[in-house]
mmCIF file of C-alpha atoms in Angstrom:
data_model
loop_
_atom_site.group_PDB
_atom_site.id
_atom_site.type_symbol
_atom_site.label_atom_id
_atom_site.label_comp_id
_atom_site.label_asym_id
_atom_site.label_seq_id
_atom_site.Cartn_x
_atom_site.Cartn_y
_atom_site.Cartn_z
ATOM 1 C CA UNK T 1 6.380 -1.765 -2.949
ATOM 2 C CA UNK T 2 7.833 -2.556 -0.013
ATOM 3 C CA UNK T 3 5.696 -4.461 3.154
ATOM 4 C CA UNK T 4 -8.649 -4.534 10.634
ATOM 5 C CA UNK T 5 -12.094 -3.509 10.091
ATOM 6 C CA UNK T 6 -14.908 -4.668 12.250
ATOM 7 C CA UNK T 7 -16.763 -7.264 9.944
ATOM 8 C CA UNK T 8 -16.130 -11.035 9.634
ATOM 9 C CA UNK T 9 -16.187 -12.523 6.218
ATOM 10 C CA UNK T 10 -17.165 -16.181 5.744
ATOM 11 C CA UNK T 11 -15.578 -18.457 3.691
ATOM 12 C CA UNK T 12 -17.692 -18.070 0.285
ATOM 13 C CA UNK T 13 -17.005 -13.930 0.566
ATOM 14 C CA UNK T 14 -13.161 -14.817 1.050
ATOM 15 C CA UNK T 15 -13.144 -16.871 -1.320
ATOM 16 C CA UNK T 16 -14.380 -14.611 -4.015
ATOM 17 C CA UNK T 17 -11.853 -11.898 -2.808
ATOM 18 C CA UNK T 18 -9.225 -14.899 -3.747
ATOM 19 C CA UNK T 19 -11.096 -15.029 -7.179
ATOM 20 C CA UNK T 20 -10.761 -11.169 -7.970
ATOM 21 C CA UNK T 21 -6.574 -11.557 -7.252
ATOM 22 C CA UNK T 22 -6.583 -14.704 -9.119
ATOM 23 C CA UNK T 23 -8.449 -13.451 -11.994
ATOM 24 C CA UNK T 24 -5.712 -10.740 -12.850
ATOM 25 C CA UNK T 25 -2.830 -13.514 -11.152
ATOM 26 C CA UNK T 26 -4.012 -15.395 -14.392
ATOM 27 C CA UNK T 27 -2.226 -12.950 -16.431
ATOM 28 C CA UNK T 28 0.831 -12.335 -14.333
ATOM 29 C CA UNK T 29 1.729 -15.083 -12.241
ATOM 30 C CA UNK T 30 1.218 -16.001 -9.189
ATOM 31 C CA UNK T 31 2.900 -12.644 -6.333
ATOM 32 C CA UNK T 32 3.828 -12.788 -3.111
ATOM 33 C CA UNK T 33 2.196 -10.086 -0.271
ATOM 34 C CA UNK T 34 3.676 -6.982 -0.726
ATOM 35 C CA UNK T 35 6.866 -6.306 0.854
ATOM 36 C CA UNK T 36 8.718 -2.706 1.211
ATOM 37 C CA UNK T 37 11.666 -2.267 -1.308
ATOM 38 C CA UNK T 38 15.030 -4.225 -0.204
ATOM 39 C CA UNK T 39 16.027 -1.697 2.163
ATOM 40 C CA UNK T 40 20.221 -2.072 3.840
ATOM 41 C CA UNK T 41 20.710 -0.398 7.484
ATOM 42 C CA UNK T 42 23.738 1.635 7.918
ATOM 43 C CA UNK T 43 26.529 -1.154 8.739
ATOM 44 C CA UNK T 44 27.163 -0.726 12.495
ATOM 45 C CA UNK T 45 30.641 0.344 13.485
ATOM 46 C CA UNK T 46 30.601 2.347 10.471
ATOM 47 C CA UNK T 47 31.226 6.443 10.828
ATOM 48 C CA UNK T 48 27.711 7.733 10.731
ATOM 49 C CA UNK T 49 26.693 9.829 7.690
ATOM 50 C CA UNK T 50 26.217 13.690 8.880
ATOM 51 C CA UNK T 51 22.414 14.629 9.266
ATOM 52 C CA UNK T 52 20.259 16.137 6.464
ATOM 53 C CA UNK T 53 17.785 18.813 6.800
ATOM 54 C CA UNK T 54 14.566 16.617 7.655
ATOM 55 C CA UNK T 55 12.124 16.847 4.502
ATOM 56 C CA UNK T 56 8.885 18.734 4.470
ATOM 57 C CA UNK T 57 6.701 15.737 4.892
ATOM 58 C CA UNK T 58 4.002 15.217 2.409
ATOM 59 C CA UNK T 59 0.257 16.824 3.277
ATOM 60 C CA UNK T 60 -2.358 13.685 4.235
ATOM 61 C CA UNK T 61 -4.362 11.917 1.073
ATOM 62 C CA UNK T 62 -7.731 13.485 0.959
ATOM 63 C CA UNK T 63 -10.018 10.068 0.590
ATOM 64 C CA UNK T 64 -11.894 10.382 -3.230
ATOM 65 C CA UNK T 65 -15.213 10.382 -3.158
ATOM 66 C CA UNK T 66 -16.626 7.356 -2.914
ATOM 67 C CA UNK T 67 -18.515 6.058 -5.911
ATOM 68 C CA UNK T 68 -18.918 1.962 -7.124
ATOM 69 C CA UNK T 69 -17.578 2.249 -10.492
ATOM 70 C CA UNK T 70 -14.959 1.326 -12.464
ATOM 71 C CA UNK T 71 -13.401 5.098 -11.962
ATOM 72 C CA UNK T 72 -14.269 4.513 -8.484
ATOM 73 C CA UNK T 73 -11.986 2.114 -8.134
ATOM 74 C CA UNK T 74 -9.177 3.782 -9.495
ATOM 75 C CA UNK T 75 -9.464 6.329 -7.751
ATOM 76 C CA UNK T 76 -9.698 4.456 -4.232
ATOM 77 C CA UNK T 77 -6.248 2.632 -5.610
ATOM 78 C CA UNK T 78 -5.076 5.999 -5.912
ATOM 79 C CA UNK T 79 -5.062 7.093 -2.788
ATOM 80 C CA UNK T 80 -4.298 3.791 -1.390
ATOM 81 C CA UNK T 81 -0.544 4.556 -3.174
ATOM 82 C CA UNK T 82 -0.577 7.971 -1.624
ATOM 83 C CA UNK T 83 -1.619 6.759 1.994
ATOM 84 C CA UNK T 84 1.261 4.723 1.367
ATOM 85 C CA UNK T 85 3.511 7.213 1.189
ATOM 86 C CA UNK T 86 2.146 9.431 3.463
ATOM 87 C CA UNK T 87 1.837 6.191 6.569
ATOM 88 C CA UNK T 88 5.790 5.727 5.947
ATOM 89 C CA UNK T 89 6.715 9.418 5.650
ATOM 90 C CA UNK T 90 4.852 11.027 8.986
ATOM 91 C CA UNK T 91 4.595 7.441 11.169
ATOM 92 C CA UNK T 92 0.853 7.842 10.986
ATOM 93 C CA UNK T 93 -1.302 4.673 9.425
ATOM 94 C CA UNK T 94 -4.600 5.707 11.158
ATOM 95 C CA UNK T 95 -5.797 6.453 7.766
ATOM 96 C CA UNK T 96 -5.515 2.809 7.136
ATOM 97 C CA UNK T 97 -7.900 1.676 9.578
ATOM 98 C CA UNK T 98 -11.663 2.500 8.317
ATOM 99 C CA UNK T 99 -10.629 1.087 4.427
ATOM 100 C CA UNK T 100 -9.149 -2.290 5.584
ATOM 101 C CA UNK T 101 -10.673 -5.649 5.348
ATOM 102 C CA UNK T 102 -9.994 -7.922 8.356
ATOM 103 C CA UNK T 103 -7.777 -9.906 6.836
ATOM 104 C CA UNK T 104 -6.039 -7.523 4.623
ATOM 105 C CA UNK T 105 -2.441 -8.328 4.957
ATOM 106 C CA UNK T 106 -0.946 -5.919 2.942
ATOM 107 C CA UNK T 107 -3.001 -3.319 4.726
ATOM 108 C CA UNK T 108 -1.930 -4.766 8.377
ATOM 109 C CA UNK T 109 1.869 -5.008 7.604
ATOM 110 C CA UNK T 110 1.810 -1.349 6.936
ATOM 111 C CA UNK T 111 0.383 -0.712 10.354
ATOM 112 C CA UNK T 112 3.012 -2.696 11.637
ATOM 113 C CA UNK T 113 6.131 -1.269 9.850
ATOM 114 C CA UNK T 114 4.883 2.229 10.607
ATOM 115 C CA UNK T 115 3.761 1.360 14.332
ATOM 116 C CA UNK T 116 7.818 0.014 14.761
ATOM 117 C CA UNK T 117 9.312 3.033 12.941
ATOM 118 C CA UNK T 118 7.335 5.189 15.041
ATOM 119 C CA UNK T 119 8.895 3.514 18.292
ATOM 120 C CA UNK T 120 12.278 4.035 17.406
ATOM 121 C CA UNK T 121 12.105 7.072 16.028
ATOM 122 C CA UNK T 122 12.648 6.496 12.498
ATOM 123 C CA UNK T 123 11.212 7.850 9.788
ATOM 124 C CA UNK T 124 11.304 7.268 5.827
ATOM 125 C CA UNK T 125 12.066 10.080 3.891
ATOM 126 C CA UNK T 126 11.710 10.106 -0.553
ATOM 127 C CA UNK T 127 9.364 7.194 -0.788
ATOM 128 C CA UNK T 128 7.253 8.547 -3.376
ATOM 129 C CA UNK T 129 4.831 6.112 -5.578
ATOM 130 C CA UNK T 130 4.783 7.106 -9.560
ATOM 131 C CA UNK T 131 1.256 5.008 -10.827
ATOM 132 C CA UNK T 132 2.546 4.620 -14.077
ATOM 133 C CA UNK T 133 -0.445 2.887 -15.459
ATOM 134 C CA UNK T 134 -3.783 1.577 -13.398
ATOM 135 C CA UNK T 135 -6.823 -0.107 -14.722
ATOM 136 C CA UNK T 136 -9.354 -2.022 -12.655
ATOM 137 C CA UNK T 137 -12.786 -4.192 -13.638
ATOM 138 C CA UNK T 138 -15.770 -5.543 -11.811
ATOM 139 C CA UNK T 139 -15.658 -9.395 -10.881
ATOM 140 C CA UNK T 140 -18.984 -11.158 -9.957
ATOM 141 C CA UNK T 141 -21.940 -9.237 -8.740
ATOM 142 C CA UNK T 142 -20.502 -8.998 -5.181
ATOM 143 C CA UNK T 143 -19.600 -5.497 -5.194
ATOM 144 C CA UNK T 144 -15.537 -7.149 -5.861
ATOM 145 C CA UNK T 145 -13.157 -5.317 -8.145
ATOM 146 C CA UNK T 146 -9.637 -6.149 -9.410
ATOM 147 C CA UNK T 147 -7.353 -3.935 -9.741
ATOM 148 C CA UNK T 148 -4.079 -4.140 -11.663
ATOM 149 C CA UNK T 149 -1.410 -1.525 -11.758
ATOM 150 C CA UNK T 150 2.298 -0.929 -12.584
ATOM 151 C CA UNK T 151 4.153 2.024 -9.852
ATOM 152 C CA UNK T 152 7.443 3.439 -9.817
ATOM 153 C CA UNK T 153 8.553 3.943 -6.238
ATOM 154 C CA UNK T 154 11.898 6.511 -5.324
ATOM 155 C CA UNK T 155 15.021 5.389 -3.574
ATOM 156 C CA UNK T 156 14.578 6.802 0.166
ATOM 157 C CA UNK T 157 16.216 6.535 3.128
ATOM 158 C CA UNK T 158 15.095 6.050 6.902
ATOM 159 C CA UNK T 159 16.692 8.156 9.459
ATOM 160 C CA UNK T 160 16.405 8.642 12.888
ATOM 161 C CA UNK T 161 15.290 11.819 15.114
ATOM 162 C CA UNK T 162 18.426 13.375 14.742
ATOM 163 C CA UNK T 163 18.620 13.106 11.264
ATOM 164 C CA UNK T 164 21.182 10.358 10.733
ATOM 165 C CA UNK T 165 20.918 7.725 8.476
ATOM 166 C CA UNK T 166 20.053 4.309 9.657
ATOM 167 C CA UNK T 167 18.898 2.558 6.234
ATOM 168 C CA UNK T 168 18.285 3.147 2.395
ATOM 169 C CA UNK T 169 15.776 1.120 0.006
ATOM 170 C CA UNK T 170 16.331 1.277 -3.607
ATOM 171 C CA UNK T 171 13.127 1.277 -4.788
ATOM 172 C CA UNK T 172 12.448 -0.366 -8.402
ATOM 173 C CA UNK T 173 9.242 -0.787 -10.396
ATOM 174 C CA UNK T 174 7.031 -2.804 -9.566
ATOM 175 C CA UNK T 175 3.530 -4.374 -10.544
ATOM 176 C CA UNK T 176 0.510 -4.944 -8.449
ATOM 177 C CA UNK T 177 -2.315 -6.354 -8.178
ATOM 178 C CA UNK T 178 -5.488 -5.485 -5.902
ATOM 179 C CA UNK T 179 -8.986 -6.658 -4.696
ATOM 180 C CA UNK T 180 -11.103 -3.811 -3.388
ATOM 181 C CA UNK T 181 -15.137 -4.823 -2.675
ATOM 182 C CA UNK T 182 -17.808 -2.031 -2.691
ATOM 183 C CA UNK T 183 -19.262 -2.243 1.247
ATOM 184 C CA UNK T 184 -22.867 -0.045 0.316
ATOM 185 C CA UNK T 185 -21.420 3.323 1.080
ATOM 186 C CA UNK T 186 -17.923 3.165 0.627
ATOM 187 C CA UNK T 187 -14.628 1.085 -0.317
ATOM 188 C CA UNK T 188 -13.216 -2.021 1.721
ATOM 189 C CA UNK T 189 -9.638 -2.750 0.427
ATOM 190 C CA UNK T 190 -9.412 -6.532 0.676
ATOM 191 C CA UNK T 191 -5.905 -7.274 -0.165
ATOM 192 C CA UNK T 192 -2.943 -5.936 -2.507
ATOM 193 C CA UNK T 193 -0.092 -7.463 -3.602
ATOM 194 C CA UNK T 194 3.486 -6.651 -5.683
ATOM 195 C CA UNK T 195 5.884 -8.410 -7.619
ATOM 196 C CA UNK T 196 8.999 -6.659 -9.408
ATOM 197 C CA UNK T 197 7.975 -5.685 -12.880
ATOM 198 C CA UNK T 198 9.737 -7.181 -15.843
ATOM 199 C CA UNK T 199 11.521 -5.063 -18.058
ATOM 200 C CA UNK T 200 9.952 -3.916 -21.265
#
């Protein structure tokens, strides 16, 4: 799965956002932030591929309602997948902004990869995120949940305004694992993180 709020956190609070990734890392292994897909830029020199018709971009995420439970969680993951998508696919991350934690580095490098594809004028096209299985659980009494998952995400390719290619990324499967913390009235995403998953 290829690549701040207003609040500081002090060192106990990050620490137990730590404890909710480590608790599920326990299981899996220790992953790396989340980086996009391997992606390869059209080799320059090369002749460049004839424009596609531009896709019908997908329609925004509607945020779930927002619940602290279990189900809750899920379905705050849910839409974190289809933000995803939908950041990468229109060059538009705002919806990012009032669900991430400070320090949220999964949720900043989206920003970032979005905020540079929007200067040049790229966009990523076929992207899509397949959750093929998601489960999350409570840790501590802090309002912290874990989350762990396993997505599919397409092959796509990132062209420019006119429509030619300037890179691909194969996709793969992958499986993550999340901390999300219940803020009083809504969900805070604290951190997410993907490794390739291993074959069956």
């Amino acid at each position: 799965m290829p690549t701040q709020g207003e609040h500081r956190r002090s060192t106990t609070v990050a620490a137990l956002a730590a404890a909710a990734l480590l608790a599920i890392a326990a299981c899996t292994g220790p992953a790396d932030p989340v980086p996009r897909a391997s992606s390869t830029s059209a080799p320059s020199g090369s002749p460049t591929p004839s424009a596609s018709p531009t896709p019908t971009a997908p329609a925004e995420p509607e945020l779930p309602a927002q619940v602290e439970s279990v189900d809750g969680a899920v379905a705050m993951m849910r839409y974190v997948f289809e933000l995803y998508t939908y950041a990468f696919a229109t060059n538009d991350a705002s919806g990012f902004e009032p669900i991430s934690a400070d320090d949220c580095t999964f949720c900043s490098n989206v920003r970032k990869n979005v905020a540079t594809n929007r200067s040049a004028d790229h966009v990523v096209h076929g992207d899509a995120i397949t959750v093929d299985k998601l489960s999350s659980r409570p840790i501590g009494d802090q309002g912290y949940f874990s989350i762990r998952a396993t997505i599919t995400q397409n092959p796509s390719e990132t062209r420019d305004r006119a429509g030619a290619l300037v890179g691909t990324s194969e996709g793969g499967r992958f499986s993550v694992q999340a901390a999300l913390q219940w803020r009083g009235k809504s969900w805070e995403v604290l951190e997410v993180e993907a490794t390739p998953a291993k074959t069956p």
